[in-house]
């Protein structure tokens, strides 16, 4: 067999998330159909991160196998993009990888970006691509709150109640917040994340930025190890999977 | 009467352009209906720039009159945005202005941005918001070509053959080109532009960036005063009206 690694960009809006679903189109299924379209093969395309419905990716990583190596990686990329023309999915790169490469299990880190549009007027050009927060956010306060979350913690407060992960302990390697014009951008990196972890962290830090919470309350919420102690889950439309790392 | 000035953002994709049309929805008509929705008044909303079908705006300027001044400008902004919720149009600001302010005739400059996505893979997240150019563009060469266009010229080569302007002479005050990651961004400013002027200039400079034209040929094309001497009209989806100035 011949294994291919893909880096994929997509607009999450029209999809029920990455993973194949009964109730609507998924990015995974759309990619699998594109592989079938050019190769005739029925494959499973494994992704590094199972993004939820409405979540975008600028650099999701995935892999799949073909029975022969008769397709150059560049041919695979162009053929996939030709078959994906009707969908907001784009294959940014394709390469041959060894058989022991696994997009999900070989990954050593994931990075996400969360985009908030922080102004009185709603988004028009970025509709469906940002979270609209009208009240001015104090980025310095948000950073003070974020400091409690960086490092190794029990993130029970920041996981969806239906999260399937065996352990709620994760190491958050990076949590940066910056203002870029009307936008507040949150960038995070970790080996892996709990279900909705990024969105609950953002929903909580937004309360700090608005002045409704003190920064210290983020530390108290973390220590509570209780989802009810955290803020709202920020909407999917502001979240982007921006990178996946491998050793 | 009470005159209101609006600054408006919109995604041009679903519209037949700014101006009211028989054959489909326009930004102007949608705004006029929103004014009617909250005030009950039938008004004309005058825009500074009549953007073509598919062209976006981050800061179109417009004005309209109401018979009374019973609405605060902030109420007008919020009421319009409430009525525009189903459309990718957002009123960024509203203010009372004197009766002699005219969005179009009082304007002393317009600025536009043109966004090229310059990479092998097609756009997914920015589908409909950029021009996809696969061949790497040499920005330095494009700048050398652009230098011929800055200043006062007869821009006949860079106007649509159906352009209605009385004179083909315009003064191009600014034409800047920069690379930002995978994007090549062209920024222009002038008192006013001929029909399709920005898009034809970009379509021509793209030929220079790809190496198909020398920079000098831009000067020769300008001197020819003939639309057939210029490059293609770059697609509408990459163009944004970014500002309108008033003394």
XYZ file of C-alpha atoms in Angstrom:
494
model
C 0.000 0.000 0.000
C 0.932 3.621 -0.397
C 0.093 6.093 2.370
C -0.569 9.753 1.662
C -0.532 12.620 4.147
C -2.761 15.590 3.356
C -2.957 19.095 4.773
C -6.497 20.348 4.303
C -8.267 23.699 4.629
C -12.040 23.902 4.982
C -14.912 26.186 5.809
C -16.828 24.264 8.478
C -20.179 25.994 7.885
C -21.819 23.472 5.510
C -20.528 20.378 7.323
C -21.622 18.312 10.324
C -18.003 18.417 11.408
C -14.983 16.392 10.336
C -16.324 12.965 11.145
C -18.661 10.930 8.950
C -22.238 11.334 10.260
C -25.644 9.918 9.475
C -27.349 13.302 9.592
C -25.469 15.337 7.019
C -22.318 15.921 5.010
C -18.953 15.700 6.753
C -15.514 16.800 5.655
C -14.224 13.231 6.034
C -16.900 11.732 3.786
C -16.480 14.486 1.191
C -12.726 13.779 1.058
C -13.324 10.014 0.862
C -15.676 10.555 -2.081
C -13.062 12.733 -3.763
C -10.448 9.982 -3.337
C -12.924 7.515 -4.846
C -13.613 9.972 -7.643
C -10.088 9.974 -8.976
C -8.821 6.538 -7.923
C -11.911 4.330 -7.832
C -10.820 3.175 -4.363
C -12.993 3.149 -1.260
C -10.821 4.462 1.547
C -10.999 5.839 5.054
C -9.462 9.295 5.417
C -8.231 9.623 9.012
C -7.987 13.143 10.412
C -5.768 14.421 13.223
C -8.565 16.408 14.849
C -12.271 15.618 14.835
C -13.504 19.160 14.448
C -17.117 19.759 15.483
C -19.912 20.966 13.250
C -19.183 24.495 12.042
C -15.505 24.490 13.090
C -13.064 25.490 10.355
C -9.541 24.345 9.550
C -6.648 26.126 7.893
C -4.379 23.080 8.322
C -6.157 19.882 9.304
C -3.900 16.876 8.714
C -5.194 13.559 7.401
C -3.953 10.331 5.835
C -5.304 7.546 3.638
C -3.968 4.516 1.796
C -4.105 3.511 -1.839
C -3.243 -0.034 -2.891
C -0.563 1.108 -5.328
C 1.908 3.966 -5.476
C 1.094 4.783 -9.083
C -0.069 8.303 -8.138
C 2.506 10.988 -7.473
C 1.633 13.061 -4.424
C 1.243 16.173 -6.599
C -1.185 14.283 -8.839
C -3.180 13.282 -5.750
C -3.368 16.893 -4.589
C -4.535 18.211 -7.953
C -6.988 15.355 -8.545
C -8.534 15.833 -5.106
C -8.899 19.571 -5.609
C -10.523 18.970 -8.985
C -13.060 16.615 -7.364
C -13.624 19.004 -4.445
C -14.491 21.969 -6.645
C -18.135 22.044 -5.481
C -17.133 22.061 -1.793
C -15.289 24.568 0.422
C -12.479 22.082 1.037
C -8.988 22.525 -0.386
C -6.006 20.186 -0.235
C -3.016 22.437 0.481
C -0.407 19.699 0.196
C -0.062 15.951 -0.283
C 2.963 13.757 0.317
C 3.947 10.109 0.490
C 4.575 9.020 4.096
C 5.772 5.767 5.699
C 3.107 3.190 6.620
C 3.562 3.854 10.333
C 2.524 7.499 10.008
C -0.926 8.053 11.497
C -2.522 11.500 11.235
C -4.201 11.151 14.620
C -1.999 8.866 16.707
C 1.383 10.201 15.500
C 0.427 13.815 16.222
C 2.381 15.447 19.060
C 0.555 18.770 19.118
C -2.487 20.574 17.790
C -2.953 24.329 17.483
C -6.182 26.272 17.185
C -7.095 29.891 16.629
C -10.289 31.490 17.883
C -11.465 34.699 16.199
C -13.692 37.218 17.980
C -15.047 40.251 16.114
C -15.190 42.857 18.877
C -17.232 45.840 17.684
C -20.795 47.133 17.932
C -21.801 46.188 14.356
C -22.393 42.558 13.375
C -20.096 40.850 10.836
C -21.020 40.947 7.155
C -17.929 39.803 5.251
C -16.908 37.465 8.107
C -20.410 36.155 8.815
C -20.065 32.557 10.064
C -16.298 32.934 10.566
C -16.082 34.878 13.839
C -17.843 35.198 17.183
C -19.435 38.624 17.391
C -18.890 40.196 20.836
C -20.212 43.749 21.101
C -18.876 44.804 24.498
C -15.238 46.009 24.335
C -12.873 43.295 25.560
C -9.938 44.138 27.805
C -7.181 41.944 26.388
C -4.830 42.537 29.341
C -7.477 41.226 31.733
C -8.078 38.211 29.489
C -4.341 37.456 29.512
C -4.297 37.618 33.318
C -7.146 35.090 33.387
C -5.503 32.903 30.744
C -2.370 32.615 32.881
C -4.275 30.271 35.228
C -4.916 27.819 32.391
C -1.419 27.437 30.960
C 0.410 24.279 32.051
C -0.687 20.857 33.313
C -4.154 20.832 34.890
C -7.325 18.876 35.413
C -9.527 20.629 32.839
C -12.859 19.112 33.944
C -14.367 22.632 34.110
C -13.390 23.139 30.472
C -14.656 19.930 28.889
C -18.055 19.163 27.436
C -20.093 16.964 29.771
C -20.296 14.374 26.953
C -16.479 14.371 26.478
C -15.211 10.811 25.928
C -11.565 11.322 26.947
C -10.349 8.910 29.626
C -8.529 11.595 31.614
C -9.421 15.281 32.097
C -5.737 16.121 32.584
C -4.030 17.990 29.771
C -1.015 20.232 29.355
C -1.827 23.550 27.726
C 1.446 24.703 26.162
C 0.287 28.006 24.747
C -2.623 30.397 25.252
C -2.002 33.769 23.616
C -4.470 36.584 23.189
C -3.948 39.582 20.953
C -5.977 42.427 19.553
C -5.677 42.966 15.800
C -7.837 45.951 14.880
C -11.458 45.005 15.581
C -10.501 41.379 16.232
C -9.435 39.606 19.401
C -7.514 36.479 18.447
C -6.889 33.601 20.857
C -4.172 31.085 19.912
C -3.752 27.812 21.779
C -1.523 24.776 21.504
C -1.522 21.434 23.322
C -0.658 17.801 22.643
C -4.411 17.247 22.504
C -7.576 18.951 23.732
C -10.685 17.784 25.538
C -14.022 18.053 23.764
C -14.979 21.763 23.529
C -11.949 22.729 25.662
C -10.905 25.628 23.454
C -14.447 26.931 23.063
C -15.170 26.796 26.826
C -11.842 28.480 27.630
C -12.695 31.264 25.149
C -16.254 31.590 26.463
C -14.847 31.938 29.977
C -12.097 34.414 29.073
C -14.671 36.535 27.260
C -16.407 37.056 30.637
C -13.095 38.285 32.033
C -12.542 40.585 29.045
C -16.019 42.071 29.453
C -15.325 42.759 33.141
C -17.987 40.344 34.393
C -15.354 38.053 35.942
C -12.100 38.863 37.692
C -9.054 37.105 36.225
C -8.730 35.223 39.538
C -12.123 33.627 39.045
C -10.666 31.633 36.108
C -8.293 29.969 38.593
C -11.180 29.273 40.944
C -13.273 27.820 38.123
C -10.363 25.550 37.112
C -9.929 24.379 40.707
C -13.668 23.606 40.972
C -13.323 20.778 38.395
C -16.955 21.278 37.481
C -18.288 22.251 34.044
C -20.909 24.440 35.748
C -18.131 26.616 37.171
C -16.950 27.620 33.675
C -18.309 30.104 31.152
C -20.370 29.416 28.053
C -19.102 27.328 25.158
C -18.075 29.895 22.534
C -19.750 29.273 19.157
C -18.125 26.869 16.688
C -17.943 29.435 13.891
C -15.011 31.327 15.465
C -12.773 28.261 15.819
C -10.030 27.198 13.375
C -7.760 24.165 13.564
C -4.523 25.819 12.438
C -1.886 23.144 12.700
C -0.907 19.623 13.685
C 2.648 18.698 14.599
C 4.604 15.445 14.225
C 8.035 14.474 15.480
C -35.563 66.680 6.884
C -32.817 64.866 8.718
C -29.883 63.436 6.761
C -27.993 60.369 7.952
C -24.559 59.229 6.817
C -23.870 55.491 7.009
C -20.678 53.468 6.752
C -21.590 50.024 5.488
C -19.810 46.666 5.172
C -21.097 43.962 2.832
C -20.263 40.681 1.215
C -20.956 41.316 -2.460
C -21.512 37.671 -3.407
C -25.331 37.490 -3.171
C -25.943 40.918 -4.725
C -26.198 42.314 -8.247
C -23.946 45.111 -7.038
C -24.663 48.271 -5.075
C -27.209 49.779 -7.410
C -30.891 48.856 -7.570
C -31.420 46.425 -10.482
C -34.325 44.711 -12.193
C -32.603 41.331 -12.274
C -31.793 40.620 -8.650
C -31.156 41.912 -5.162
C -28.881 44.920 -4.695
C -27.233 46.326 -1.599
C -28.984 49.667 -2.167
C -32.457 48.129 -2.338
C -31.798 45.918 0.698
C -30.742 48.987 2.707
C -33.754 50.973 1.473
C -36.037 48.153 2.609
C -34.325 48.113 6.008
C -34.901 51.880 6.362
C -38.554 51.320 5.475
C -38.685 48.451 7.955
C -37.914 50.581 10.981
C -39.185 54.014 9.914
C -42.033 53.282 7.502
C -40.436 55.761 5.091
C -39.674 55.103 1.425
C -36.233 56.572 0.817
C -33.365 56.507 -1.654
C -30.062 55.427 -0.110
C -27.271 57.077 -2.116
C -23.890 55.346 -2.112
C -20.463 56.845 -2.709
C -19.352 54.048 -5.008
C -21.532 51.933 -7.278
C -19.771 48.649 -6.697
C -20.347 45.991 -9.355
C -21.944 42.609 -8.850
C -19.822 40.494 -6.503
C -17.647 43.374 -5.278
C -17.424 43.689 -1.482
C -17.151 46.719 0.790
C -15.567 47.139 4.191
C -16.495 50.841 4.288
C -18.972 51.959 1.647
C -20.457 55.332 2.546
C -24.090 56.219 1.924
C -26.705 58.756 2.952
C -30.473 59.011 3.135
C -33.079 61.435 4.484
C -35.884 60.994 6.970
C -38.604 63.637 7.283
C -37.984 64.130 11.013
C -34.981 63.961 13.303
C -36.782 61.852 15.913
C -34.280 58.987 15.479
C -30.892 59.238 17.153
C -28.090 58.105 14.854
C -27.287 55.201 17.195
C -30.930 54.094 17.053
C -30.782 54.192 13.241
C -27.651 52.024 13.237
C -29.113 49.408 15.558
C -32.519 49.378 13.876
C -30.936 48.933 10.441
C -28.727 46.087 11.656
C -31.747 44.399 13.227
C -33.600 44.581 9.895
C -30.525 43.442 7.949
C -30.029 40.285 10.014
C -30.894 37.991 7.094
C -28.394 39.696 4.777
C -24.573 39.975 4.766
C -24.781 43.759 5.165
C -23.756 45.549 8.355
C -24.032 49.226 9.254
C -20.747 50.063 10.989
C -21.714 53.614 11.917
C -24.483 56.166 11.453
C -24.384 59.898 12.079
C -26.442 63.020 11.482
C -24.929 65.171 8.730
C -25.810 68.581 7.251
C -28.268 68.627 4.328
C -25.514 69.544 1.873
C -23.563 66.328 2.537
C -23.838 63.939 -0.408
C -22.221 60.503 -0.146
C -21.313 60.490 -3.821
C -20.811 64.107 -4.833
C -19.079 65.267 -1.648
C -16.529 62.453 -1.740
C -12.940 63.563 -2.412
C -11.357 60.126 -2.589
C -12.154 56.410 -2.740
C -9.869 53.560 -1.722
C -10.056 49.929 -2.759
C -8.210 46.765 -1.833
C -7.767 43.826 -4.174
C -6.944 40.429 -2.615
C -5.133 37.713 -4.569
C -4.639 34.267 -3.039
C -1.301 33.222 -4.554
C -0.750 29.508 -3.946
C -1.254 26.216 -5.774
C -4.354 25.121 -3.803
C -7.716 26.822 -4.363
C -9.353 28.845 -1.574
C -11.744 27.112 0.824
C -12.268 29.530 3.712
C -11.882 32.549 1.406
C -13.928 31.140 -1.459
C -15.624 34.069 -3.216
C -13.443 36.628 -1.412
C -10.148 36.407 -3.320
C -8.805 35.868 -6.824
C -6.955 32.571 -6.939
C -3.683 32.880 -8.888
C -1.601 29.713 -8.852
C 1.624 30.908 -10.459
C 3.942 32.632 -7.971
C 3.751 36.404 -8.350
C 6.880 38.561 -8.213
C 5.718 41.543 -6.177
C 8.808 43.620 -6.989
C 8.086 43.276 -10.706
C 4.436 44.184 -10.113
C 5.531 47.329 -8.266
C 7.782 48.301 -11.159
C 4.809 47.940 -13.506
C 2.509 49.801 -11.111
C 4.854 52.804 -11.121
C 3.696 53.631 -14.673
C 0.102 53.999 -13.493
C 0.546 56.322 -10.527
C -0.283 59.971 -11.226
C -2.475 61.777 -13.771
C -3.096 59.787 -16.961
C -5.566 58.966 -19.683
C -6.704 55.545 -18.426
C -8.620 54.499 -21.561
C -6.698 51.195 -21.585
C -7.950 50.537 -18.041
C -11.657 51.312 -18.399
C -14.481 49.015 -19.388
C -15.598 49.657 -22.959
C -19.084 50.430 -21.591
C -17.707 52.986 -19.085
C -19.975 56.062 -18.928
C -17.463 58.565 -17.542
C -17.137 61.740 -19.602
C -13.331 61.792 -19.407
C -10.846 58.905 -19.261
C -8.396 61.109 -17.337
C -7.917 60.328 -13.677
C -5.266 60.885 -11.040
C -4.185 57.682 -9.302
C -2.826 58.830 -5.935
C -1.796 55.454 -4.564
C -1.096 51.970 -5.937
C 0.657 49.778 -3.366
C 1.332 46.073 -3.637
C 2.416 43.872 -0.765
C 2.742 40.195 -0.029
C 1.167 39.011 3.236
C 1.828 35.296 3.558
C -0.020 33.563 0.713
C -1.786 36.774 -0.255
C -0.810 39.550 -2.614
C -2.728 42.686 -1.665
C -3.137 45.670 -3.991
C -4.272 48.973 -2.434
C -5.354 51.918 -4.562
C -6.684 55.383 -3.951
C -8.010 58.063 -6.277
C -10.579 60.848 -6.268
C -12.670 58.513 -8.402
C -12.154 55.527 -10.678
C -13.307 54.592 -14.150
C -15.569 51.560 -14.568
C -13.503 48.411 -13.886
C -10.310 50.491 -13.604
C -9.055 48.736 -10.481
C -9.869 45.278 -11.811
C -8.184 45.899 -15.184
C -5.096 47.373 -13.480
C -4.889 44.273 -11.247
C -5.465 41.900 -14.176
C -2.642 43.640 -16.039
C -0.201 43.727 -13.113
C -0.848 40.016 -12.545
C 0.654 39.381 -16.019
C 3.751 41.303 -14.913
C 3.926 39.369 -11.633
C 3.721 36.053 -13.485
C 6.561 37.113 -15.778
C 4.395 37.154 -18.917
C 4.774 40.925 -19.275
C 7.743 43.193 -18.613
C 6.999 46.086 -16.243
C 7.680 48.445 -19.163
C 4.808 46.975 -21.123
C 2.388 48.483 -18.572
C 3.619 51.916 -19.627
C 3.201 50.984 -23.299
C -0.319 49.676 -22.642
C -1.228 52.935 -20.867
C 0.163 54.993 -23.753
C -1.860 52.934 -26.266
C -5.155 54.314 -24.837
C -6.892 51.183 -26.025
C -8.711 48.654 -23.822
C -7.346 45.840 -26.002
C -3.796 46.770 -24.973
C -4.540 45.985 -21.299
C -4.789 42.717 -19.405
C -7.906 40.863 -18.342
C -10.441 42.306 -15.927
C -9.640 40.641 -12.597
C -12.711 38.926 -11.067
C -15.072 40.960 -8.900
C -14.759 38.658 -5.891
C -11.269 39.927 -4.971
C -12.269 43.614 -4.835
C -13.205 45.565 -1.686
C -14.272 49.204 -1.401
C -12.323 50.081 1.753
C -12.919 53.770 2.287
C -14.425 57.035 1.085
C -13.034 60.396 2.130
C -14.680 63.786 2.606
C -13.194 67.201 3.280
